[in-house]
Tab-separated table of C-alpha atoms in Angstrom:
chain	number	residue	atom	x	y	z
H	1	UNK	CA	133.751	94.310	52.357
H	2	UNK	CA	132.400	96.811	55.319
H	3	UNK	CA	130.022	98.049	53.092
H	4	UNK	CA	128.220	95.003	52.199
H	5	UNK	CA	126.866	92.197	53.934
H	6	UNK	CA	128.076	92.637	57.605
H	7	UNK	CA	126.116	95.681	58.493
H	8	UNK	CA	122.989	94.375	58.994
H	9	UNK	CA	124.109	93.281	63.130
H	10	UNK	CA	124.628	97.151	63.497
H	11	UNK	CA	121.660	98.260	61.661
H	12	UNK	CA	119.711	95.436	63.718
H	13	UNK	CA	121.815	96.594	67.245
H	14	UNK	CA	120.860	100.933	66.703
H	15	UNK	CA	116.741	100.989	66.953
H	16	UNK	CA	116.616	98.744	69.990
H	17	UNK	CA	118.738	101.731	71.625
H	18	UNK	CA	115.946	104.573	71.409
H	19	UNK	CA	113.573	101.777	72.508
H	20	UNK	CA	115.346	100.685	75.580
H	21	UNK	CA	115.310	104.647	76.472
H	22	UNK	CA	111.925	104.993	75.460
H	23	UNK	CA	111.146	102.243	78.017
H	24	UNK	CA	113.223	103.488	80.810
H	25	UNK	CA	111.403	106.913	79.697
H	26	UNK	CA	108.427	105.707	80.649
H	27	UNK	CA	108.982	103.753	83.536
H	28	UNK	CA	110.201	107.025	85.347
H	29	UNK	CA	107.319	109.084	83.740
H	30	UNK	CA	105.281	106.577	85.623
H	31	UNK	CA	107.318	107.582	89.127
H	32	UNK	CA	106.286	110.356	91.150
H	33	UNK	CA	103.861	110.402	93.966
H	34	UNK	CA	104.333	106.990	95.206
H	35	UNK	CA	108.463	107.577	94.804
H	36	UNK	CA	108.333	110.707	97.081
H	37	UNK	CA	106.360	109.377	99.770
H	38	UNK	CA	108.258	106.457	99.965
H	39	UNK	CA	111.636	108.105	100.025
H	40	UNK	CA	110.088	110.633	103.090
H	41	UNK	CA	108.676	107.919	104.445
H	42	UNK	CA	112.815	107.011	105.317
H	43	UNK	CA	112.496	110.985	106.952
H	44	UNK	CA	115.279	111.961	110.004
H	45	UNK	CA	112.273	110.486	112.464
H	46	UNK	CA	112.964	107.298	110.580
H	47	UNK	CA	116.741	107.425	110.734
H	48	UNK	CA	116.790	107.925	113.796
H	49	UNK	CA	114.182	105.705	114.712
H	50	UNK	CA	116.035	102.467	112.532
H	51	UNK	CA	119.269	103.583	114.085
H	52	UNK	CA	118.261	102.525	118.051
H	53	UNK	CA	116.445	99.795	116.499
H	54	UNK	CA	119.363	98.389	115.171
H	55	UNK	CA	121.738	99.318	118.118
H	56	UNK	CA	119.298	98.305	120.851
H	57	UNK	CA	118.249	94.856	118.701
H	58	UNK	CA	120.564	94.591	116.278
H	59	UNK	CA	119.196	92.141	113.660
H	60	UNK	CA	115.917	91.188	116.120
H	61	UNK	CA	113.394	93.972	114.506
H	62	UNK	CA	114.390	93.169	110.522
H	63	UNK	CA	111.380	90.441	110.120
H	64	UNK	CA	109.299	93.592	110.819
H	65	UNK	CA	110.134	95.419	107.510
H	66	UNK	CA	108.961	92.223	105.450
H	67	UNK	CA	105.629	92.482	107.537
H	68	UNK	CA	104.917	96.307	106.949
H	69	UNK	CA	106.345	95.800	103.269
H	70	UNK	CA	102.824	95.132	102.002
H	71	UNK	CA	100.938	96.870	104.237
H	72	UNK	CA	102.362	100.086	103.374
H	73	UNK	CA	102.359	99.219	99.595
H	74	UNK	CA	97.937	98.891	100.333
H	75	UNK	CA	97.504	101.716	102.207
H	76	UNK	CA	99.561	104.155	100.428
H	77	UNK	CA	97.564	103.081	97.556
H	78	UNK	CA	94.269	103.625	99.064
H	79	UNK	CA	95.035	107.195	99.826
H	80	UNK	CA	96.345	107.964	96.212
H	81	UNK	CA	93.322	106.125	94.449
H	82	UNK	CA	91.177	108.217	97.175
H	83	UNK	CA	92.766	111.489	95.902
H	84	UNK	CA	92.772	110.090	91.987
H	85	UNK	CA	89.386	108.454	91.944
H	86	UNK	CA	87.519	111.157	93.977
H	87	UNK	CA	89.291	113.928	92.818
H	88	UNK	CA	89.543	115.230	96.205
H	89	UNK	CA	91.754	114.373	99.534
H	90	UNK	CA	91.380	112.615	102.179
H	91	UNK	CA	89.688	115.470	104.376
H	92	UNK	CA	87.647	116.544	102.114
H	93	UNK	CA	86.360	112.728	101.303
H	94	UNK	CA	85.868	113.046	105.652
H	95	UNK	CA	84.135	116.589	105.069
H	96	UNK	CA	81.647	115.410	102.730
H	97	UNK	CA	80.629	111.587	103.562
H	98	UNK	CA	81.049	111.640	107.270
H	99	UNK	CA	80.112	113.841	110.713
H	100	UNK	CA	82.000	117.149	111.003
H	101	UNK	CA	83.534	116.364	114.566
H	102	UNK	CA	85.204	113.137	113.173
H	103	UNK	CA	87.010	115.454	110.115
H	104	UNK	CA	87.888	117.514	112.832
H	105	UNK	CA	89.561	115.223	115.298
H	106	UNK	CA	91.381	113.568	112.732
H	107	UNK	CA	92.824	116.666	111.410
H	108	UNK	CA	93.277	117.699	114.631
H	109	UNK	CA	95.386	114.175	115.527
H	110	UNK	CA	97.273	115.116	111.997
H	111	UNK	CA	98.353	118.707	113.389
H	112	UNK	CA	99.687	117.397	116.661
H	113	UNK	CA	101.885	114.334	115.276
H	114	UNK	CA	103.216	116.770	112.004
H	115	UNK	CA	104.227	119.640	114.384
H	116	UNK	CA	105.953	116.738	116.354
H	117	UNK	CA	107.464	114.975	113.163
H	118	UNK	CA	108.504	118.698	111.963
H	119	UNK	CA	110.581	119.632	115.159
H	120	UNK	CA	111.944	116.134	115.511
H	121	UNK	CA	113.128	116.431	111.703
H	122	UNK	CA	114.650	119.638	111.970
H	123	UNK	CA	116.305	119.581	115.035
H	124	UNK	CA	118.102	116.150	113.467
H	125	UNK	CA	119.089	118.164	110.691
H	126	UNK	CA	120.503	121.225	112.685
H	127	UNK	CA	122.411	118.609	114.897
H	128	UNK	CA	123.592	117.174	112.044
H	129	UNK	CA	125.164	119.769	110.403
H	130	UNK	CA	127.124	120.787	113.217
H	131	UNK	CA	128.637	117.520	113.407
H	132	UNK	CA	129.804	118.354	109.766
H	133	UNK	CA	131.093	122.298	110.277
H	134	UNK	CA	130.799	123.175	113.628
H	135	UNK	CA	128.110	126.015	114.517
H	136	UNK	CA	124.709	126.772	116.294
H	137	UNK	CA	122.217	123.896	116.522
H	138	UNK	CA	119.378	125.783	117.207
H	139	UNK	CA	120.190	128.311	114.223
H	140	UNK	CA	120.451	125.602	112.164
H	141	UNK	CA	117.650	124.379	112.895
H	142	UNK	CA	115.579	127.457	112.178
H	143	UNK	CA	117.589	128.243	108.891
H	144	UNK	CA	116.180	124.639	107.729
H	145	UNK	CA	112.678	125.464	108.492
H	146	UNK	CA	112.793	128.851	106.615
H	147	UNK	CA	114.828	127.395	103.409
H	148	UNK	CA	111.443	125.157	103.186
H	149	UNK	CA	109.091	127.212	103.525
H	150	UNK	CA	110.721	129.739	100.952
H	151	UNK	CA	110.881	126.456	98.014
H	152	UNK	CA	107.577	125.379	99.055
H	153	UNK	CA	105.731	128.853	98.596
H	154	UNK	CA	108.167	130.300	95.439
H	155	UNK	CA	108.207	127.571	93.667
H	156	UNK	CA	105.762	126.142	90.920
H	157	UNK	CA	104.806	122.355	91.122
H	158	UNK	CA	105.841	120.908	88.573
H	159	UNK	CA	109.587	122.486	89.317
H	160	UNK	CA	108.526	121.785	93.146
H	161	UNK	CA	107.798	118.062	92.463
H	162	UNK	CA	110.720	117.590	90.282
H	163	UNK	CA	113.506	118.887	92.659
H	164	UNK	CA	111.882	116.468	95.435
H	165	UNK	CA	112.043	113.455	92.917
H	166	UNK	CA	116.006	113.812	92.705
H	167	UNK	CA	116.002	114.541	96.419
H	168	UNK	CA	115.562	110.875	96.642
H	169	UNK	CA	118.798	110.458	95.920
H	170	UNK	CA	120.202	111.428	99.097
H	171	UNK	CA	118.972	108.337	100.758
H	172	UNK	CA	121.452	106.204	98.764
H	173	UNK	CA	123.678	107.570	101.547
H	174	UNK	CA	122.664	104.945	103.692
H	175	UNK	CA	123.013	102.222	100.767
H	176	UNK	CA	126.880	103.092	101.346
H	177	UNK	CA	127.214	102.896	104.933
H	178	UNK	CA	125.772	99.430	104.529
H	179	UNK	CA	128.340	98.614	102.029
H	180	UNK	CA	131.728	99.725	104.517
H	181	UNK	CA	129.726	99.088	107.778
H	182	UNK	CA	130.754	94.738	107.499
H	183	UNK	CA	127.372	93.051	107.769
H	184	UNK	CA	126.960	89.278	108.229
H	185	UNK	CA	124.378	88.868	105.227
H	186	UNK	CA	124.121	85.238	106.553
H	187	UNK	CA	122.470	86.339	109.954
H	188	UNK	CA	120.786	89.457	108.848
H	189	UNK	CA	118.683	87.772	105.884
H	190	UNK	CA	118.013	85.277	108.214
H	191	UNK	CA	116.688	87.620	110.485
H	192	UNK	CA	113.883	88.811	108.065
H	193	UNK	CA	111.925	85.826	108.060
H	194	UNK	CA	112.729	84.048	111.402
H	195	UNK	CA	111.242	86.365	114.308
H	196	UNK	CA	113.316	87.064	117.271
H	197	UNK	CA	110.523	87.789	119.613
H	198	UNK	CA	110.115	89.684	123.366
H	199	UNK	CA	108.222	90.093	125.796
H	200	UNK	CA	108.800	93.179	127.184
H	201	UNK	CA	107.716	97.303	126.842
H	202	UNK	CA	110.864	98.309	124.884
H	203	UNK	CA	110.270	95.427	122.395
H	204	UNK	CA	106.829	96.556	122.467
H	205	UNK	CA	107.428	100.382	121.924
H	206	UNK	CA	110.252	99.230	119.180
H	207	UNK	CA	107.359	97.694	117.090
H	208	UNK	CA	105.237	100.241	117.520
H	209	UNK	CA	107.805	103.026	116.227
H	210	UNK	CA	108.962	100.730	112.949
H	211	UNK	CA	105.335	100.681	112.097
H	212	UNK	CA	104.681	104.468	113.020
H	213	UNK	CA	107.864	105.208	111.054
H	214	UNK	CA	106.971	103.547	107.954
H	215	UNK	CA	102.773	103.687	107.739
H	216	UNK	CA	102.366	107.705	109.193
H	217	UNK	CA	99.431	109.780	108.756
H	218	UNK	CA	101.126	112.714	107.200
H	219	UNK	CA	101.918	110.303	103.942
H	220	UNK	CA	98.427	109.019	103.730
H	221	UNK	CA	97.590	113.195	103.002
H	222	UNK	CA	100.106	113.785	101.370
H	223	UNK	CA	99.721	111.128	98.623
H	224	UNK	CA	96.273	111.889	98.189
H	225	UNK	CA	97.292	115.360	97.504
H	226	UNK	CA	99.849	114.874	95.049
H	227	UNK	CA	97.148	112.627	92.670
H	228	UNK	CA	94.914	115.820	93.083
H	229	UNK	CA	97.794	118.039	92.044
H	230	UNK	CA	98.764	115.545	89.404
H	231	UNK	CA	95.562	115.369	87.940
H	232	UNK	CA	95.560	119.107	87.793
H	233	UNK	CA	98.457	119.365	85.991
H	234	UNK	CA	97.491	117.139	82.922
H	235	UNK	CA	93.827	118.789	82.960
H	236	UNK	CA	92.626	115.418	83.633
H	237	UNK	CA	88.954	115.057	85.143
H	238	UNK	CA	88.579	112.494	88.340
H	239	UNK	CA	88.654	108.779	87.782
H	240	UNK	CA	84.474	108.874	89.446
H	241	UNK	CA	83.723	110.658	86.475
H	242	UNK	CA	86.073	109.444	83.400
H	243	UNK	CA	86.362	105.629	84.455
H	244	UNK	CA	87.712	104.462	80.981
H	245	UNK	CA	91.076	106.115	81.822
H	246	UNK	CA	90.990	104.148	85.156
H	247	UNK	CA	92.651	101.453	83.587
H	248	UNK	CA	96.288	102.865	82.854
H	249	UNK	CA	96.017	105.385	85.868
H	250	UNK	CA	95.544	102.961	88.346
H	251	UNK	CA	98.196	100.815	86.718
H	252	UNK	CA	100.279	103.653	87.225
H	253	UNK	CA	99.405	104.306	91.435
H	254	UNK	CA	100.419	100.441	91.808
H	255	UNK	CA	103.328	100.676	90.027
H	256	UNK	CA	104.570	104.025	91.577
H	257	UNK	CA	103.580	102.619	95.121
H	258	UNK	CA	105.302	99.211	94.429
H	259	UNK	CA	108.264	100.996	93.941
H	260	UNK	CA	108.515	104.004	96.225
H	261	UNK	CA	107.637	101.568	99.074
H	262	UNK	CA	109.739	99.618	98.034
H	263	UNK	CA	112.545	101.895	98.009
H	264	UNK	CA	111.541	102.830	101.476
H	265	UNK	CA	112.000	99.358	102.935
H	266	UNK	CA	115.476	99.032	101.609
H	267	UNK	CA	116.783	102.107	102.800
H	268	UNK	CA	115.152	101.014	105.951
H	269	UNK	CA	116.838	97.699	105.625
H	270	UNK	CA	119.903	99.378	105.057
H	271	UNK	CA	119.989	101.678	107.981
H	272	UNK	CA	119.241	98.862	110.634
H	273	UNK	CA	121.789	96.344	108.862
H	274	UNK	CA	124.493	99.264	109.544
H	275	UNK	CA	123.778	100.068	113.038
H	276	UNK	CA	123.505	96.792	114.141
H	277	UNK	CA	126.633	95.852	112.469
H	278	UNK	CA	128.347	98.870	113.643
H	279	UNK	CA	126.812	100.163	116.828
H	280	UNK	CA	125.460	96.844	118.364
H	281	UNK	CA	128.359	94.596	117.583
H	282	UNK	CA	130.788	96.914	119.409
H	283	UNK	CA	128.453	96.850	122.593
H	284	UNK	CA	126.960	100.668	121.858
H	285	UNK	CA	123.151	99.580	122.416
H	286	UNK	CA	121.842	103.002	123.735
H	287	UNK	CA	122.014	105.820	121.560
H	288	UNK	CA	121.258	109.424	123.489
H	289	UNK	CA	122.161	111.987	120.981
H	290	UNK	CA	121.974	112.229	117.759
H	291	UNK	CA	125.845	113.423	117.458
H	292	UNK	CA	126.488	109.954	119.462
H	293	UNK	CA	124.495	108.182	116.443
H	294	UNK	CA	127.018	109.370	114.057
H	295	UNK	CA	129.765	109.987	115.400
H	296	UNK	CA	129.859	106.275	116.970
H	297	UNK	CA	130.036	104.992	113.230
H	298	UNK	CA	133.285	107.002	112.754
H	299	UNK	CA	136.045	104.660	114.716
H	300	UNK	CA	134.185	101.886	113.443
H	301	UNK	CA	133.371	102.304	109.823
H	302	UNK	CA	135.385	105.301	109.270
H	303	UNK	CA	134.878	108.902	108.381
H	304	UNK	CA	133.090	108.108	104.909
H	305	UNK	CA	130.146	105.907	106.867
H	306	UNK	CA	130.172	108.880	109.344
H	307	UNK	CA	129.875	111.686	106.807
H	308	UNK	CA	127.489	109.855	104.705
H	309	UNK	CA	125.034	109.185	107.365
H	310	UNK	CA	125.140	112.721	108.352
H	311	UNK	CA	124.876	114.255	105.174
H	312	UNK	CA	121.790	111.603	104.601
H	313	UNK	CA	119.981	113.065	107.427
H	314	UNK	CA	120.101	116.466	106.007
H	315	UNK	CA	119.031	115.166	102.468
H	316	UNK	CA	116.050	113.429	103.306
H	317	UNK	CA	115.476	116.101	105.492
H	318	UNK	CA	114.967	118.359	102.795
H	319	UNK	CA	112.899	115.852	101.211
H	320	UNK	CA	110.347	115.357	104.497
H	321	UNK	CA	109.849	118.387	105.963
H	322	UNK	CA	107.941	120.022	102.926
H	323	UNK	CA	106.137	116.915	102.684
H	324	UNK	CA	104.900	117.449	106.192
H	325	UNK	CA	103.856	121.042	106.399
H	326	UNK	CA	102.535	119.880	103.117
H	327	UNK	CA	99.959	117.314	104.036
H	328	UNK	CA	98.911	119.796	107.162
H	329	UNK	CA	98.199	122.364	104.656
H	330	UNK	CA	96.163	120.112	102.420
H	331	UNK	CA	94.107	119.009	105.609
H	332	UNK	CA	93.639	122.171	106.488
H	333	UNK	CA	92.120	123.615	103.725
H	334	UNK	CA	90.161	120.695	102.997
H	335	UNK	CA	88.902	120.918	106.114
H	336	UNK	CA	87.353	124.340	105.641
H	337	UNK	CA	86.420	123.584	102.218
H	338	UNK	CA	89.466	126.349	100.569
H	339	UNK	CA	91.016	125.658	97.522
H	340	UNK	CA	94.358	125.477	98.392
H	341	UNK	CA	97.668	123.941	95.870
H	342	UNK	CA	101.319	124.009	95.349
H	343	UNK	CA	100.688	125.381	91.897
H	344	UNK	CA	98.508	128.210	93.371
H	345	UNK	CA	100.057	131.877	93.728
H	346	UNK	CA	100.782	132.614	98.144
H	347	UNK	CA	98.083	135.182	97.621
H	348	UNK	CA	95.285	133.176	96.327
H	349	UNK	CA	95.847	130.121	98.778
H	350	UNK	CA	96.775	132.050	101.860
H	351	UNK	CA	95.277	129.429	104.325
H	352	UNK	CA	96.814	126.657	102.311
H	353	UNK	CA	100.570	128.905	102.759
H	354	UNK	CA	99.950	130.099	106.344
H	355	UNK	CA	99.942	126.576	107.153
H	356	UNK	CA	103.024	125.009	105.582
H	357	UNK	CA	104.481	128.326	107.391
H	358	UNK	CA	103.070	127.864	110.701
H	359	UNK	CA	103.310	124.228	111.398
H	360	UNK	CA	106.848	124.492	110.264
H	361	UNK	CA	107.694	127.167	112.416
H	362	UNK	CA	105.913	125.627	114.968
H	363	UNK	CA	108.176	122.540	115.027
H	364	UNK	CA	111.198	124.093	114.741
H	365	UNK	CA	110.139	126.292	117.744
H	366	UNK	CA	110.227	122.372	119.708
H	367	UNK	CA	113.792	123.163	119.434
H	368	UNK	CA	113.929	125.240	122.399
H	369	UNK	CA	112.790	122.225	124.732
H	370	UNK	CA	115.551	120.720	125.844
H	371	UNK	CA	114.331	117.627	124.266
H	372	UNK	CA	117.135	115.044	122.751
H	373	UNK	CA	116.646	115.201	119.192
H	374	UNK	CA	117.185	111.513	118.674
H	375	UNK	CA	114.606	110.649	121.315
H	376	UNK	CA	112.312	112.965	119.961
H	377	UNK	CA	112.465	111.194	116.765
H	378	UNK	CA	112.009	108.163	118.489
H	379	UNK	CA	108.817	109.041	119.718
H	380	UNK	CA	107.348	111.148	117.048
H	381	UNK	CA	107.388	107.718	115.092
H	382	UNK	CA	105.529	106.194	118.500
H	383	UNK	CA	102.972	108.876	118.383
H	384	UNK	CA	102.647	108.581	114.531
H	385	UNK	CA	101.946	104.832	115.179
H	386	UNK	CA	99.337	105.621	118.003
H	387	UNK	CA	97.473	108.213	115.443
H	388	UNK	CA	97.399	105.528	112.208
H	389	UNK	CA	95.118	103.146	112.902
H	390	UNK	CA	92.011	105.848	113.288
H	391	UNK	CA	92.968	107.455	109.991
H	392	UNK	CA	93.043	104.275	108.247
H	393	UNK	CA	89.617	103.237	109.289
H	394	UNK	CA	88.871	105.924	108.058
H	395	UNK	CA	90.522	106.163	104.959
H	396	UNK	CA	89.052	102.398	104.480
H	397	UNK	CA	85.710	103.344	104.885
H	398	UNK	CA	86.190	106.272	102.177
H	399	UNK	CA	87.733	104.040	99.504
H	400	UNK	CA	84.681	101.507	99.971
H	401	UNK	CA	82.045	104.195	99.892
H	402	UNK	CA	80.384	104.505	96.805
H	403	UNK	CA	79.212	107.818	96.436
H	404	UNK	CA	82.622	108.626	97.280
H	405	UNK	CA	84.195	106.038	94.420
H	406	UNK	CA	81.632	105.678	91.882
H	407	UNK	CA	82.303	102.479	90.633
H	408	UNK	CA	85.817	102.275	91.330
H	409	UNK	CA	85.550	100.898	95.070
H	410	UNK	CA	88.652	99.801	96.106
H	411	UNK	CA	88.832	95.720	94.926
H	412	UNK	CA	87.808	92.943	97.177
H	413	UNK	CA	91.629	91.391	98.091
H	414	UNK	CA	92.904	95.064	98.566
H	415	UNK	CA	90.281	95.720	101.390
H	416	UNK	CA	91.531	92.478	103.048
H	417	UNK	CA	94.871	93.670	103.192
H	418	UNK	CA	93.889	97.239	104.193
H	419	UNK	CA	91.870	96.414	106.886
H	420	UNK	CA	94.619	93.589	107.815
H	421	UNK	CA	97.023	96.780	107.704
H	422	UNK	CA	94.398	98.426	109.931
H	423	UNK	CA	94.266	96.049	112.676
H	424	UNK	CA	97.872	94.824	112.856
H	425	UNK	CA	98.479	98.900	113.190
H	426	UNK	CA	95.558	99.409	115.883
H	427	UNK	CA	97.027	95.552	117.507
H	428	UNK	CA	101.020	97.055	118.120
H	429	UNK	CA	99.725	100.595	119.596
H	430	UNK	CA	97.324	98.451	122.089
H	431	UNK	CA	100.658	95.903	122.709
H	432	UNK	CA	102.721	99.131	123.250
H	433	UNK	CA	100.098	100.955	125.691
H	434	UNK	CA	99.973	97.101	127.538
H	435	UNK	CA	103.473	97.233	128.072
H	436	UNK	CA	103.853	100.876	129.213
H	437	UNK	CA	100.706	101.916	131.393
């Protein structure tokens, strides 16, 4: 009787297994550039940043992630069809369509908020650690900066690109803090689409360092970068000059965006939910060190949120400082007009490797201002805020630009919403300067 005419539910159940995997298969083929820069996007600068947010505010500032949402999802996109379409990055696009002295100040503006970023990022993760074994800050924060230079130049891409896709992980960290820390879901979702406006310069500044936080510079390069790099690695020609593959690759970029911004937002999300549930409820609404940002969550939440939040900072440290150095180093060398790869040997990129060495160093050097690492991060995010709105005018003018594009300008409703993106970045800076000059 087991033989005969009951089988056929199992034989019908067993091929829609492989295809279910062959689907998930694909979907996370499809992930990569856009997944990385979203998860760095949620860097130590951003932790930090989301943690006063939500102690100063509490829930005030969460309507601001559902406004950013799409405007990150647009730009990022721009800069990876840029890289894709044009087979080239960002700088280079600036090198060859535009005056040299504007290339040059907007690499330059790049350098300053990156070395910034960098020594905001790894001072975080040198504080953090201590709060976990005890030791040296400062040496810390210098063995962080070396450990990512050494992956960054030893390693191949493709290995390179895969250990930063599982270093995504580490922001689920702050998915479990959210889930001990006792939010009112009621009053936070609420607080995502009903404003809770100011009018005052903290406000203002607060606004400006969610946005600079979640649409930087450094991601806009980097992005672009990673298509090139992509595209390199499946010895696939530019979109400009094989436009019947721009169907499915440009599929891909949205899709990949969609999600790694997506991703970012959450996290975000998450991080503000916790310290305003945590921090702000118990009356802690100015946080001065970054040990007082973590340690605060331990009598509250308990060890686990405490430990996880610290560890987190480490992980997607790990994750953002490469990326950083990285989109310096592809500036750079665009710049000059040098080749210049994560695939390519130290000795035959040696700009392209000086700089993911020096800007590093550089930022990590920070360290020895006595400079609180939390309110460093704080205003790295500001200045990454101030520096946006130039690049993306920029970046908008490239992906319109047909002798840049071919015939793959960027489409009519996605200019809207990048130059929207554009001025609602270029509107908070000139709030935040009203507010603090």
């Amino acid at each position: 009787m087991n033989d005969s005419p009951h089988t056929p539910q199992t034989s019908n159940a067993v091929p829609e297994k492989p295809q279910a995997q062959s689907i998930r298969a694909r979907f996370f083929r499809t992930l990569g550039p856009g997944l990385i820069t979203g998860a760095a996007d949620d860097d130590p600068s951003g932790i930090g940043t989301h943690s006063q947010i939500g102690a100063q505010f509490g829930y005030g500032l969460a309507w601001t992630f559902v406004l950013s949402f799409p405007l990150m999802v647009v730009i990022q996109q721009v800069a990876a069809e840029i890289g894709r379409v044009t087979g080239g990055g960002i700088a280079q696009n600036l090198r060859r369509h535009y005056p040299r002295p504007l290339l040059w100040t907007m690499v330059s503006l790049l350098l300053v908020a990156n070395v910034i970023n960098l020594g905001a990022d790894l001072s975080a993760m040198g504080a953090a650690l201590v709060l976990l074994i005890g030791g040296n800050a400062a040496f810390y924060t210098l063995l962080f900066g070396v450990l990512c230079i050494v992956l960054e130049v030893t390693l191949s891409y493709p290995r390179y690109a895969s250990i930063l896709k599982w270093t995504t992980l580490s922001l689920f960290a702050y998915v479990g803090v959210v889930v001990v820390a006792g939010v009112p879901w009621g009053r936070a979702l609420t607080a995502l689409v009903v404003p809770e406006l100011q009018w005052n310069a903290a406000y203002a500044t607060a606004m400006v360092a969610i946005l600079g936080t979640t649409i930087s510079p450094y991601l806009f390069f980097w992005q672009a970068g990673q298509e090139i790099e992509e595209q390199h690695r499946h010895h696939a020609k530019p979109l400009c000059i094989a436009p019947r593959d721009a169907g499915p690759e440009l599929k891909r970029i949205r899709t990949d965006t969609l999600v790694g911004m997506a991703f970012s937002s959450i996290v975000s999300l998450a991080i503000v939910f916790a310290t305003a549930a945590t921090l702000n409820a118990n009356g802690i609404t100015d946080i001065e060190t970054s040990s007082q940002a973590a340690e605060a969550l331990r009598p509250i939440a308990g060890s686990f949120a405490f430990a996880m939040f610290a560890l987190g900072i480490i992980g997607t440290g790990l994750l953002a400082v490469p990326i950083l150095a990285g989109s310096a180093a592809y500036a750079v060398t665009e710049m000059v007009g040098k080749a210049g790869s994560l695939d390519a040997k130290p000795l035959k990129a040696r700009l392209f490797y000086a700089t993911i060495a020096l800007t590093t160093l550089a930022g990590a050097a920070l360290t020895s201002v006595a400079i609180d690492p939390v309110r460093a991060l704080y205003w790295a995010a500001v200045v990454n805020g101030v520096l946006a709105a130039p690049l993306m005018a920029m970046m908008m003018l490239i992906v319109r630009n047909k002798r840049a594009m071919g015939r793959l300008t960027l489409s009519p409703m996605a200019t809207v919403m990048g130059w929207f993106a554009t001025f609602v970045m270029a509107a908070a800076t000139a709030l935040f300067f009203a507010f603090t000059l």
